[in-house]
Structures are given as C-alpha cells and as structure tokens.
Short mmCIF file of C-alpha atoms in Angstrom, two decimals:
data_model
loop_
_atom_site.label_atom_id
_atom_site.label_comp_id
_atom_site.label_asym_id
_atom_site.label_seq_id
_atom_site.Cartn_x
_atom_site.Cartn_y
_atom_site.Cartn_z
CA UNK A 1 0.00 0.00 0.00
CA UNK A 2 1.57 3.27 -1.10
CA UNK A 3 0.68 6.77 0.10
CA UNK A 4 -2.01 7.22 -2.55
CA UNK A 5 -3.65 3.90 -1.68
CA UNK A 6 -3.36 4.64 2.03
CA UNK A 7 -5.10 7.99 1.62
CA UNK A 8 -8.00 6.32 -0.20
CA UNK A 9 -8.26 3.46 2.30
CA UNK A 10 -8.04 5.79 5.31
CA UNK A 11 -10.95 7.88 4.02
CA UNK A 12 -12.94 4.68 3.59
CA UNK A 13 -12.19 3.57 7.17
CA UNK A 14 -12.95 6.98 8.70
CA UNK A 15 -16.28 7.07 6.89
CA UNK A 16 -17.05 3.57 8.17
CA UNK A 17 -16.21 4.64 11.75
CA UNK A 18 -18.47 7.70 11.47
CA UNK A 19 -21.29 5.55 10.02
CA UNK A 20 -20.82 3.06 12.85
CA UNK A 21 -21.34 5.68 15.55
CA UNK A 22 -24.37 7.09 13.75
CA UNK A 23 -25.92 3.60 13.55
CA UNK A 24 -25.03 2.30 17.01
CA UNK A 25 -28.59 2.47 18.31
CA UNK A 26 -29.78 0.14 15.57
CA UNK A 27 -27.09 -2.50 16.21
CA UNK A 28 -27.67 -5.29 18.78
CA UNK A 29 -25.19 -4.79 21.61
CA UNK A 30 -24.38 -8.44 22.13
CA UNK A 31 -22.65 -10.60 19.53
CA UNK A 32 -24.55 -13.46 17.92
CA UNK A 33 -21.71 -15.93 17.37
CA UNK A 34 -20.50 -19.12 19.01
CA UNK A 35 -17.03 -20.06 20.23
CA UNK A 36 -14.78 -20.98 17.32
CA UNK A 37 -16.94 -19.34 14.65
CA UNK A 38 -14.12 -17.37 13.04
CA UNK A 39 -11.64 -20.21 12.47
CA UNK A 40 -14.29 -21.93 10.35
CA UNK A 41 -14.61 -18.86 8.14
CA UNK A 42 -10.93 -18.03 7.63
CA UNK A 43 -8.19 -19.92 5.75
CA UNK A 44 -5.95 -22.16 7.81
CA UNK A 45 -2.83 -20.24 6.71
CA UNK A 46 -1.82 -16.67 5.95
CA UNK A 47 -1.96 -15.72 2.24
CA UNK A 48 1.17 -16.12 0.16
CA UNK A 49 0.33 -13.20 -2.13
CA UNK A 50 -0.90 -9.69 -1.17
CA UNK A 51 -4.63 -9.09 -1.11
CA UNK A 52 -6.41 -5.84 -2.07
CA UNK A 53 -7.54 -3.64 0.81
CA UNK A 54 -11.11 -3.60 -0.50
CA UNK A 55 -11.35 -7.36 0.05
CA UNK A 56 -9.73 -7.16 3.51
CA UNK A 57 -12.08 -4.32 4.48
CA UNK A 58 -15.08 -6.24 3.20
CA UNK A 59 -14.08 -9.30 5.25
CA UNK A 60 -13.69 -7.10 8.34
CA UNK A 61 -17.33 -6.02 8.10
CA UNK A 62 -18.58 -9.46 7.03
CA UNK A 63 -16.57 -11.69 9.39
CA UNK A 64 -15.27 -9.61 12.31
CA UNK A 65 -18.12 -7.24 13.09
CA UNK A 66 -20.66 -10.03 13.80
CA UNK A 67 -18.36 -11.18 16.61
CA UNK A 68 -18.10 -7.75 18.25
CA UNK A 69 -19.73 -6.72 21.54
CA UNK A 70 -20.53 -3.03 21.13
CA UNK A 71 -19.18 -1.37 24.27
CA UNK A 72 -19.85 2.13 22.92
CA UNK A 73 -23.57 1.52 22.48
CA UNK A 74 -26.04 3.56 24.49
CA UNK A 75 -27.56 0.22 25.50
CA UNK A 76 -24.34 -1.09 27.05
CA UNK A 77 -24.87 -1.28 30.84
CA UNK A 78 -22.35 -4.02 31.69
CA UNK A 79 -19.10 -4.04 33.66
CA UNK A 80 -17.84 -0.45 33.89
CA UNK A 81 -17.61 1.91 30.90
CA UNK A 82 -14.76 1.85 28.42
CA UNK A 83 -15.20 5.20 26.70
CA UNK A 84 -14.02 6.14 23.27
CA UNK A 85 -13.97 9.51 21.51
CA UNK A 86 -13.09 10.91 18.12
CA UNK A 87 -10.28 13.19 19.41
CA UNK A 88 -8.61 10.19 21.10
CA UNK A 89 -9.00 8.13 17.91
CA UNK A 90 -7.27 10.85 15.93
CA UNK A 91 -4.47 10.92 18.51
CA UNK A 92 -4.07 7.16 18.10
CA UNK A 93 -3.62 7.70 14.37
CA UNK A 94 -0.77 10.12 15.06
CA UNK A 95 0.68 7.72 17.62
CA UNK A 96 0.65 4.97 15.02
CA UNK A 97 2.20 7.34 12.50
CA UNK A 98 5.13 8.10 14.81
CA UNK A 99 5.32 4.53 16.17
CA UNK A 100 8.29 5.32 18.41
CA UNK A 101 9.48 3.11 21.25
CA UNK A 102 9.53 5.74 23.98
CA UNK A 103 11.31 3.78 26.67
CA UNK A 104 13.81 6.55 27.36
CA UNK A 105 13.86 10.32 26.96
CA UNK A 106 16.34 10.10 24.08
CA UNK A 107 14.22 7.70 22.05
CA UNK A 108 11.42 10.26 21.68
CA UNK A 109 11.60 13.35 23.93
CA UNK A 110 8.06 14.49 23.13
CA UNK A 111 6.64 11.18 24.43
CA UNK A 112 8.33 11.48 27.81
CA UNK A 113 7.69 15.17 28.26
CA UNK A 114 4.03 15.10 27.19
CA UNK A 115 3.38 12.18 29.55
CA UNK A 116 4.81 14.21 32.42
CA UNK A 117 2.72 17.26 31.52
CA UNK A 118 -0.48 15.32 30.87
CA UNK A 119 -0.30 13.29 34.09
CA UNK A 120 0.37 16.51 36.02
CA UNK A 121 -2.70 18.08 34.40
CA UNK A 122 -4.74 15.05 35.40
CA UNK A 123 -3.33 14.99 38.94
CA UNK A 124 -4.41 18.61 39.44
CA UNK A 125 -7.78 17.93 37.85
CA UNK A 126 -8.62 15.18 40.35
CA UNK A 127 -7.01 16.97 43.31
CA UNK A 128 -4.07 14.68 44.02
CA UNK A 129 -1.69 16.14 46.64
CA UNK A 130 1.46 17.80 45.28
CA UNK A 131 3.58 14.91 46.55
CA UNK A 132 2.38 13.00 43.48
CA UNK A 133 3.28 15.73 40.96
CA UNK A 134 6.43 15.70 38.84
CA UNK A 135 7.91 18.76 40.54
CA UNK A 136 8.29 16.67 43.71
CA UNK A 137 9.81 13.26 44.36
CA UNK A 138 6.73 11.72 42.82
CA UNK A 139 5.45 11.48 39.27
CA UNK A 140 2.73 10.09 37.08
CA UNK A 141 3.00 7.49 34.34
CA UNK A 142 0.56 5.83 31.98
CA UNK A 143 0.27 2.07 32.34
CA UNK A 144 -1.75 -0.29 30.18
CA UNK A 145 -4.28 -1.16 32.88
CA UNK A 146 -5.03 -0.96 36.59
CA UNK A 147 -3.78 -4.54 36.84
CA UNK A 148 -0.37 -3.44 35.59
CA UNK A 149 -0.38 -0.59 38.11
CA UNK A 150 -0.95 -3.06 40.95
CA UNK A 151 1.87 -5.30 39.73
CA UNK A 152 4.29 -2.39 39.24
CA UNK A 153 3.68 -0.95 42.70
CA UNK A 154 3.78 -4.37 44.35
CA UNK A 155 7.20 -5.00 42.79
CA UNK A 156 8.41 -1.62 44.07
CA UNK A 157 6.96 -2.25 47.53
CA UNK A 158 8.62 -5.66 47.74
CA UNK A 159 11.97 -4.18 46.72
CA UNK A 160 11.67 -1.32 49.23
CA UNK A 161 10.76 -3.68 52.04
CA UNK A 162 13.60 -6.10 51.36
CA UNK A 163 16.12 -3.26 51.15
CA UNK A 164 15.01 -1.84 54.50
CA UNK A 165 14.33 -5.16 56.18
CA UNK A 166 16.32 -8.06 54.69
CA UNK A 167 14.20 -11.14 55.22
CA UNK A 168 12.93 -14.19 53.39
CA UNK A 169 10.67 -13.06 50.49
CA UNK A 170 8.17 -15.81 51.27
CA UNK A 171 7.44 -14.07 54.59
CA UNK A 172 6.10 -10.96 52.84
CA UNK A 173 2.33 -10.54 52.96
CA UNK A 174 -0.06 -8.63 50.66
CA UNK A 175 -3.40 -7.44 52.07
CA UNK A 176 -6.73 -6.60 50.47
CA UNK A 177 -10.42 -7.01 51.19
CA UNK A 178 -12.83 -9.58 49.78
CA UNK A 179 -14.17 -6.82 47.52
CA UNK A 180 -10.79 -5.91 45.98
CA UNK A 181 -10.32 -6.58 42.28
CA UNK A 182 -8.72 -9.92 41.42
CA UNK A 183 -5.73 -8.10 39.88
CA UNK A 184 -4.23 -7.96 43.38
CA UNK A 185 -4.44 -11.72 43.73
CA UNK A 186 -2.93 -12.14 40.27
CA UNK A 187 0.00 -9.81 41.03
CA UNK A 188 0.73 -11.64 44.29
CA UNK A 189 0.53 -14.95 42.45
CA UNK A 190 2.97 -13.78 39.77
CA UNK A 191 5.44 -12.63 42.43
CA UNK A 192 5.03 -15.73 44.57
CA UNK A 193 3.80 -13.75 47.58
CA UNK A 194 1.41 -14.64 50.37
CA UNK A 195 -1.89 -12.77 50.21
CA UNK A 196 -4.38 -12.31 53.02
CA UNK A 197 -7.95 -11.44 52.06
CA UNK A 198 -9.71 -9.58 54.87
CA UNK A 199 -13.46 -9.81 55.25
CA UNK A 200 -15.25 -6.53 54.53
CA UNK A 201 -18.08 -5.20 56.69
CA UNK A 202 -21.78 -5.35 55.84
CA UNK A 203 -21.36 -2.35 53.51
CA UNK A 204 -18.48 -3.95 51.63
CA UNK A 205 -15.80 -1.73 53.18
CA UNK A 206 -12.46 -2.77 54.63
CA UNK A 207 -12.27 -1.50 58.21
CA UNK A 208 -9.19 -0.59 60.21
CA UNK A 209 -10.12 -2.91 63.07
CA UNK A 210 -10.20 -5.95 60.76
CA UNK A 211 -6.92 -4.91 59.15
CA UNK A 212 -5.16 -4.41 62.50
CA UNK A 213 -6.38 -7.77 63.78
CA UNK A 214 -4.89 -9.53 60.73
CA UNK A 215 -1.63 -7.56 60.87
CA UNK A 216 -1.02 -8.41 64.52
CA UNK A 217 -1.78 -12.09 63.96
CA UNK A 218 0.62 -12.27 61.03
CA UNK A 219 3.42 -10.46 62.86
CA UNK A 220 3.09 -12.90 65.77
CA UNK A 221 3.53 -15.72 63.26
CA UNK A 222 6.77 -14.18 61.98
CA UNK A 223 5.35 -12.80 58.74
CA UNK A 224 6.20 -9.37 57.29
CA UNK A 225 3.25 -7.19 56.21
CA UNK A 226 4.33 -4.91 53.35
CA UNK A 227 1.55 -4.03 50.85
CA UNK A 228 -2.10 -3.01 51.13
CA UNK A 229 -4.64 -2.23 48.41
CA UNK A 230 -7.50 0.08 49.32
CA UNK A 231 -10.33 0.60 46.86
CA UNK A 232 -12.04 3.74 45.67
CA UNK A 233 -15.03 2.17 43.96
CA UNK A 234 -14.91 -1.63 44.17
CA UNK A 235 -15.62 -3.64 41.03
CA UNK A 236 -18.68 -5.52 42.24
CA UNK A 237 -20.69 -2.84 44.04
CA UNK A 238 -18.68 0.41 43.71
CA UNK A 239 -18.03 0.89 47.43
CA UNK A 240 -15.07 2.95 48.64
CA UNK A 241 -12.90 1.95 51.57
CA UNK A 242 -12.28 4.56 54.31
CA UNK A 243 -8.85 5.60 53.03
CA UNK A 244 -7.92 7.95 55.86
CA UNK A 245 -8.89 5.43 58.54
CA UNK A 246 -6.89 2.67 56.88
CA UNK A 247 -3.88 4.91 56.27
CA UNK A 248 -3.75 5.89 59.94
CA UNK A 249 -4.03 2.28 61.03
CA UNK A 250 -1.38 1.02 58.60
CA UNK A 251 1.09 3.86 59.23
CA UNK A 252 3.07 2.24 62.08
CA UNK A 253 3.56 -0.94 60.03
CA UNK A 254 5.31 0.74 57.07
CA UNK A 255 2.91 -0.79 54.56
CA UNK A 256 2.92 0.41 50.97
CA UNK A 257 -0.61 1.75 50.48
CA UNK A 258 -1.94 1.56 46.95
CA UNK A 259 -5.28 3.14 46.02
CA UNK A 260 -7.10 1.30 43.25
CA UNK A 261 -9.63 3.77 41.86
CA UNK A 262 -9.86 2.22 38.38
CA UNK A 263 -13.45 3.31 37.69
CA UNK A 264 -14.43 5.82 40.38
CA UNK A 265 -11.22 7.86 40.14
CA UNK A 266 -12.64 9.72 37.13
CA UNK A 267 -15.37 11.15 39.38
CA UNK A 268 -12.73 12.97 41.41
CA UNK A 269 -12.95 15.72 38.79
CA UNK A 270 -16.24 16.56 40.51
CA UNK A 271 -15.61 18.77 43.58
CA UNK A 272 -18.60 17.24 45.38
CA UNK A 273 -17.10 13.73 45.02
CA UNK A 274 -13.50 14.78 45.61
CA UNK A 275 -14.31 16.56 48.88
CA UNK A 276 -15.61 13.30 50.32
CA UNK A 277 -13.00 10.86 49.06
CA UNK A 278 -9.68 12.63 48.58
CA UNK A 279 -8.90 12.79 52.31
CA UNK A 280 -6.30 10.26 53.30
CA UNK A 281 -4.75 9.83 49.85
CA UNK A 282 -1.86 12.07 50.92
CA UNK A 283 -0.81 9.25 53.29
CA UNK A 284 -0.76 6.64 50.51
CA UNK A 285 2.20 5.64 48.35
CA UNK A 286 0.49 5.23 45.00
CA UNK A 287 -2.79 6.04 43.28
CA UNK A 288 -4.24 4.69 40.05
CA UNK A 289 -7.33 5.17 37.92
CA UNK A 290 -8.32 4.53 34.31
CA UNK A 291 -9.13 7.56 32.15
CA UNK A 292 -10.03 4.99 29.50
CA UNK A 293 -13.07 4.06 31.54
CA UNK A 294 -14.94 7.34 31.92
CA UNK A 295 -12.91 10.29 30.61
CA UNK A 296 -13.30 9.86 26.84
CA UNK A 297 -9.82 8.38 26.36
CA UNK A 298 -9.64 5.18 24.32
CA UNK A 299 -8.20 2.04 25.90
CA UNK A 300 -5.46 1.64 27.00
CA UNK A 301 -4.71 4.54 29.32
CA UNK A 302 -4.29 3.80 33.03
CA UNK A 303 -2.82 6.66 35.06
CA UNK A 304 -0.53 5.73 37.96
CA UNK A 305 1.06 8.18 40.39
CA UNK A 306 3.65 7.46 43.07
CA UNK A 307 4.97 9.70 45.84
CA UNK A 308 8.53 8.43 45.41
CA UNK A 309 9.48 7.56 41.84
CA UNK A 310 12.89 6.34 42.97
CA UNK A 311 11.17 3.34 44.56
CA UNK A 312 9.98 2.25 41.12
CA UNK A 313 13.30 3.01 39.46
CA UNK A 314 15.29 1.03 42.04
CA UNK A 315 13.00 -1.96 41.57
CA UNK A 316 12.45 -1.82 37.81
CA UNK A 317 15.57 -0.30 36.27
CA UNK A 318 17.88 -2.75 34.54
CA UNK A 319 20.77 -0.30 34.41
CA UNK A 320 22.65 1.76 36.96
CA UNK A 321 21.54 5.25 35.90
CA UNK A 322 18.28 6.38 37.46
CA UNK A 323 17.84 9.54 35.41
CA UNK A 324 19.67 11.23 32.58
CA UNK A 325 20.56 14.87 32.54
CA UNK A 326 19.34 16.89 29.61
CA UNK A 327 22.57 18.35 28.29
CA UNK A 328 21.05 20.33 25.46
CA UNK A 329 19.44 23.11 27.47
CA UNK A 330 22.20 23.45 30.04
CA UNK A 331 19.74 23.55 32.94
CA UNK A 332 20.46 20.11 34.36
CA UNK A 333 16.76 19.23 34.16
CA UNK A 334 16.16 15.61 35.10
CA UNK A 335 14.48 13.48 32.46
CA UNK A 336 12.44 10.41 33.37
CA UNK A 337 13.08 7.19 31.48
CA UNK A 338 9.63 5.68 31.58
CA UNK A 339 10.97 2.17 31.01
CA UNK A 340 11.99 2.33 34.68
CA UNK A 341 8.41 2.91 35.79
CA UNK A 342 6.81 -0.11 34.15
CA UNK A 343 7.21 -3.84 33.48
CA UNK A 344 7.91 -3.85 29.71
CA UNK A 345 10.66 -1.94 27.96
CA UNK A 346 8.76 -0.51 24.99
CA UNK A 347 5.77 1.78 25.30
CA UNK A 348 3.34 3.58 23.03
CA UNK A 349 2.55 7.29 22.82
CA UNK A 350 -0.46 6.96 25.14
CA UNK A 351 -0.24 10.48 26.51
CA UNK A 352 -1.14 11.87 23.10
CA UNK A 353 -4.74 10.66 23.30
CA UNK A 354 -5.05 11.86 26.90
CA UNK A 355 -3.78 15.29 25.83
CA UNK A 356 -6.11 15.41 22.82
CA UNK A 357 -9.14 14.41 24.91
CA UNK A 358 -8.49 16.81 27.79
CA UNK A 359 -8.08 19.69 25.34
CA UNK A 360 -10.98 18.74 23.06
CA UNK A 361 -13.55 18.31 25.83
CA UNK A 362 -12.18 20.51 28.58
CA UNK A 363 -12.71 19.83 32.27
CA UNK A 364 -16.13 21.50 32.28
CA UNK A 365 -17.54 19.23 29.57
CA UNK A 366 -16.14 16.13 31.23
CA UNK A 367 -17.76 17.12 34.53
CA UNK A 368 -21.06 17.67 32.75
CA UNK A 369 -20.88 14.21 31.17
CA UNK A 370 -20.23 12.43 34.47
CA UNK A 371 -22.98 14.39 36.21
CA UNK A 372 -25.35 13.49 33.37
CA UNK A 373 -24.57 9.80 33.85
CA UNK A 374 -25.17 10.12 37.59
CA UNK A 375 -28.47 11.88 36.88
CA UNK A 376 -29.54 9.12 34.46
CA UNK A 377 -28.72 6.55 37.14
CA UNK A 378 -30.89 8.41 39.64
CA UNK A 379 -33.73 8.50 37.10
CA UNK A 380 -33.45 4.77 36.53
CA UNK A 381 -33.53 4.26 40.29
CA UNK A 382 -36.71 6.34 40.46
CA UNK A 383 -38.35 4.05 37.88
CA UNK A 384 -37.23 1.02 39.89
CA UNK A 385 -38.50 2.39 43.19
CA UNK A 386 -41.86 3.34 41.69
CA UNK A 387 -42.65 -0.31 40.91
CA UNK A 388 -40.80 -2.00 43.75
CA UNK A 389 -39.85 -5.00 41.60
CA UNK A 390 -36.15 -4.58 42.40
CA UNK A 391 -34.25 -3.54 45.50
CA UNK A 392 -30.77 -2.10 45.99
CA UNK A 393 -28.53 -4.45 47.99
CA UNK A 394 -26.90 -1.49 49.80
CA UNK A 395 -28.38 1.40 51.79
CA UNK A 396 -27.46 3.66 48.85
CA UNK A 397 -25.99 3.27 45.40
CA UNK A 398 -22.69 4.85 44.40
CA UNK A 399 -22.06 6.95 41.29
CA UNK A 400 -23.56 5.16 38.27
CA UNK A 401 -23.69 1.55 39.46
CA UNK A 402 -26.93 -0.03 40.65
CA UNK A 403 -26.46 -3.44 42.35
CA UNK A 404 -29.94 -4.98 42.29
CA UNK A 405 -31.89 -8.01 43.41
CA UNK A 406 -35.42 -8.98 42.54
CA UNK A 407 -37.56 -7.89 45.48
CA UNK A 408 -38.54 -10.86 47.72
CA UNK A 409 -42.15 -12.03 47.41
CA UNK A 410 -42.44 -11.87 51.19
CA UNK A 411 -40.41 -10.71 54.15
CA UNK A 412 -39.52 -14.29 55.06
CA UNK A 413 -38.65 -15.58 51.59
CA UNK A 414 -35.31 -17.44 51.84
CA UNK A 415 -32.27 -15.75 50.33
CA UNK A 416 -31.70 -18.83 48.16
CA UNK A 417 -35.07 -18.27 46.54
CA UNK A 418 -34.41 -14.57 46.01
CA UNK A 419 -31.07 -15.43 44.43
CA UNK A 420 -32.69 -17.93 42.07
CA UNK A 421 -35.34 -15.42 40.99
CA UNK A 422 -32.65 -12.81 40.42
CA UNK A 423 -30.59 -15.28 38.38
CA UNK A 424 -33.63 -16.09 36.28
CA UNK A 425 -34.28 -12.40 35.73
CA UNK A 426 -30.62 -11.87 34.79
CA UNK A 427 -30.82 -14.77 32.34
CA UNK A 428 -33.78 -13.20 30.55
CA UNK A 429 -31.86 -9.94 30.24
CA UNK A 430 -28.65 -11.73 29.23
CA UNK A 431 -30.22 -13.44 26.23
CA UNK A 432 -31.63 -10.16 24.92
CA UNK A 433 -29.04 -9.01 22.34
CA UNK A 434 -30.33 -5.43 22.35
CA UNK A 435 -28.81 -4.72 25.80
CA UNK A 436 -25.78 -5.79 27.80
CA UNK A 437 -25.65 -6.24 31.58
CA UNK A 438 -23.50 -8.19 34.02
CA UNK A 439 -24.01 -9.86 37.39
CA UNK A 440 -21.96 -10.44 40.53
CA UNK A 441 -22.26 -11.73 44.10
CA UNK A 442 -22.08 -9.79 47.34
CA UNK A 443 -22.30 -11.28 50.83
CA UNK A 444 -24.06 -14.36 49.49
CA UNK A 445 -26.47 -12.33 47.36
CA UNK A 446 -26.63 -12.76 43.61
CA UNK A 447 -26.93 -9.29 42.11
CA UNK A 448 -27.64 -7.72 38.75
CA UNK A 449 -25.22 -4.89 37.99
CA UNK A 450 -26.51 -1.99 35.93
CA UNK A 451 -23.92 0.63 35.06
CA UNK A 452 -24.44 3.78 33.04
CA UNK A 453 -21.30 5.23 31.49
CA UNK A 454 -21.47 5.36 27.71
CA UNK A 455 -21.45 8.86 26.16
CA UNK A 456 -24.14 7.53 23.82
CA UNK A 457 -26.56 6.66 26.63
CA UNK A 458 -29.62 8.92 26.86
CA UNK A 459 -32.85 8.74 28.86
CA UNK A 460 -34.53 6.84 26.03
CA UNK A 461 -31.99 4.03 26.47
CA UNK A 462 -32.58 3.98 30.23
CA UNK A 463 -36.38 3.90 29.84
CA UNK A 464 -36.11 1.08 27.31
CA UNK A 465 -33.79 -0.85 29.63
CA UNK A 466 -36.19 -0.54 32.54
CA UNK A 467 -39.10 -1.77 30.42
CA UNK A 468 -37.11 -4.94 29.75
CA UNK A 469 -36.08 -5.20 33.41
CA UNK A 470 -39.69 -4.86 34.55
CA UNK A 471 -40.87 -7.55 32.17
CA UNK A 472 -38.08 -9.89 33.29
CA UNK A 473 -38.81 -9.24 36.98
CA UNK A 474 -42.51 -10.03 36.51
CA UNK A 475 -41.64 -13.30 34.80
CA UNK A 476 -39.21 -14.13 37.62
CA UNK A 477 -41.89 -13.48 40.23
CA UNK A 478 -44.29 -15.85 38.45
CA UNK A 479 -41.77 -18.65 37.96
CA UNK A 480 -42.16 -21.68 40.16
CA UNK A 481 -38.81 -22.35 41.82
CA UNK A 482 -37.53 -25.07 44.11
CA UNK A 483 -34.26 -24.57 45.93
CA UNK A 484 -32.34 -27.44 47.50
CA UNK A 485 -31.32 -26.56 51.04
#
C-alpha cells in the first residue's frame, strides 16, 4: 500500500467509523456468534500473495463485526464503561504514524515530556496532593491497565521492604479485602507472595479494626506485612474503603498503600465527590485510575502516580543510571526514562490521546458528562422504586452503578429463593441481544449490575432498559422455583 492507496483506504475507514457511531442504536449490543466461529470462516494459513484492501475491508465487516460486543452503544450497561472519543481516535492515528518506542527520553523526547505534563494536568484535575506531581519526588505514568499498576507498585513495595528489612521473600504478605479486584491476587501470584484477604463489613468496606487484627496475627507468626490495596469504587458494588482510617491504622507498620480507583477515580474531577474521598490519599504511596473508563480516552490509558518515583526506578531499572541529565538546554533538568516505571521496555505514545481528549472536551464538559450519567442513574432508580420490583442491595448506590436483586415475594422468603429469581431475571436480560448487563455476588447475594457510562446513553436508552427489566422481573416473580437446602 503506497501513500495514494493509504489515503483512499483511510478515508474509507474513517467514513465507516463515522457511520458506525451514527448507527449504534440500531445495532444489537451483544454478539450473535458461538465459540470458534471465526476459524471456520478463515483460511488455515496466511496468504502467500498480497490481497487488495477492499477485500480485507469487506471481510472485516462481514466476518469480524458479527463477533463484536458493542461497548460504545447507548444500551451497554455491563461491567464499567470503556469510553471512546473521536479526538482520542485521531491521537491514536498520530501515535501509530510516529510509532516510536519511547522507553527513554532520548528515544522520543516528546513522548516522555508530554506524559509528564499530561499526568500533572490530570493529577491537578482530580485533586491529588502535590507529593504525586512531577515537581516533587513523585510522578505520574501511563500504564496499560489498573492490573499493571498493581503489579508495578507491588514490585516496588517488595523491593523497598527487602532493602530496608532483609528477610525471606516468602514471609512478605499482601493485604486486600474480599471486595478488591482480582488483579491484586494475580499480582501476588505472579510474584510468589502470600496474600491475606480480609473480610469486609456489611457495607463492603475494609475496616481498620479488621486490618489491624490480621496484621497483629501475622506479625506474631513471623510474617512481614508490606503491601495493602484500598479501593475507591470496588468492582462488584462500587463501594469505597475509608482511606484515611486505613492509612492511619497502617502507618506504624510501614505498609505500601496503593489506592485502586480504576473506575471511580474519574469522578474525582467533581468537587462534590473529591471533597468526600480525597482525604487520606496524601498518606498513601500510590494512586491509580483509568481515564479509558470514563474520561473519553480510548483504551489503553491507566494513570498511575507514586509519591517516590525512585522506589519504582530502584526496583524496575535494569541499568545503573536512574535519570539522565538533559545536556542540550544546560539547565540540568532531570528526564524520566519511563521504562523504569513499568514492566515492559517498549511503550506507546499513550499520553497523546489523553492530551487530545483533555483539550478537546475541557474539564467543564467532562464534569457535565459524568454528572449526566449520575443523573440518568438516579432517574433509573426512580423508575425502579416506583414499581418495587427490584431492591438495591446497599443502603445507597454509588455513582452510576446499581447493584440490584429482585424484590422478595415476602419478608420471610429465603435468600436462596431470592437469588434464584434474580438469576432467572438476569438470564432473561442476558439473552436479549439489544442490551448488555453483568451480574456479581455480594455477601451471598446474587446481584444484577446496571452501570451507566457510555457517552451515547440517553434517557430513552434507560427507559427502554427498565421496560425490559420490569418484564423480566414479573416473569421471575411468576416462575415456580424449588431450591435445594
């Protein structure tokens, strides 16, 4: 493909993308394929001769698109959002054009410097203390996912602990609650570390008393506590741990405190949310959230800040030099080699799409979007409460997630029966390709998770969703169920 052919093909693709977004409402959200469908439709080997782009493009629409789940649809209410936007797409095109491996400042100065500027912008936007900004000992970096952020900080915490307290690595203990994302368990598993899962309270929060009890028990057994994950918006029910309380409790034990705010961190751009939740973060060692979830930045873009970047460099650098001095300007400015703040060596120009999105939307527009999603969630809750067919499993819902159960038929209906009715209701909704929802469990309760976060979602989508939910709930109430006890 030469430049002329590329220009023609690119126009074709851009038009197809624009058409796709204009037609999203008419496309079923859920795919209609079965496992292994694609291998049956494609040749067993790569072609020997080049194929025209028109044929490749045609096969994309004919073979690939039927197997796509449409996360950008206004009828997507599953998981948490994974936003996309045209400015970020355009930035990705430029990133692909440059295609540099920005592992050090020298390899592509603009990549390193824009990442520093953009993460500082974002830190100020969400109200992170100055200790996390680049003009201090801290800094921000863009990881691929919140899971990578957990692994990176756990590696740094392990290294810091072993330097300060030489001991057997198998004695090190990672802590989290039973509501913490499984990425913590995976990171501990990769590193061969012991992990203790602490039971959360009835609201799904990790409490200081439960943490202290576990810490003291482990210390008596000769173990070395070193790393704690606290959540700002848990995956299952979007509950936030009391960060300040946990930070005060963990302080004397020299734990590395990591805040996992993958979804809810975006809401810190709202002063009314930040005022409640930002307290205590100044006592933590690292903070992470995903702009690719709710801030109009295409995946992957997971922002991680640390208060002491040297802890990452010491643990992750494969060479002796921590930083290089920029000789060209004569100021002795320190340049960050981002390879020393992550697991892989190479990295993409992720900051470009963050920069494009923040400038294209502006903080005001982003706040308006999140508030609109919260308002739509409240309106859906009003529809739910008017009929009483569903109940929230918590005293209140958080942000745009509604964790629901089908309302019991009587006050003494066994939980097992309520769970079965809720599962049946969820099944009816699951098999409807026009919407997408997910489910989870909390304290023995099977719950339906409804999340609103797509920029395409309007009240009409919410009203249509509730009509389907109401119909499913009525069928679940009528179904004859028998539960083995």
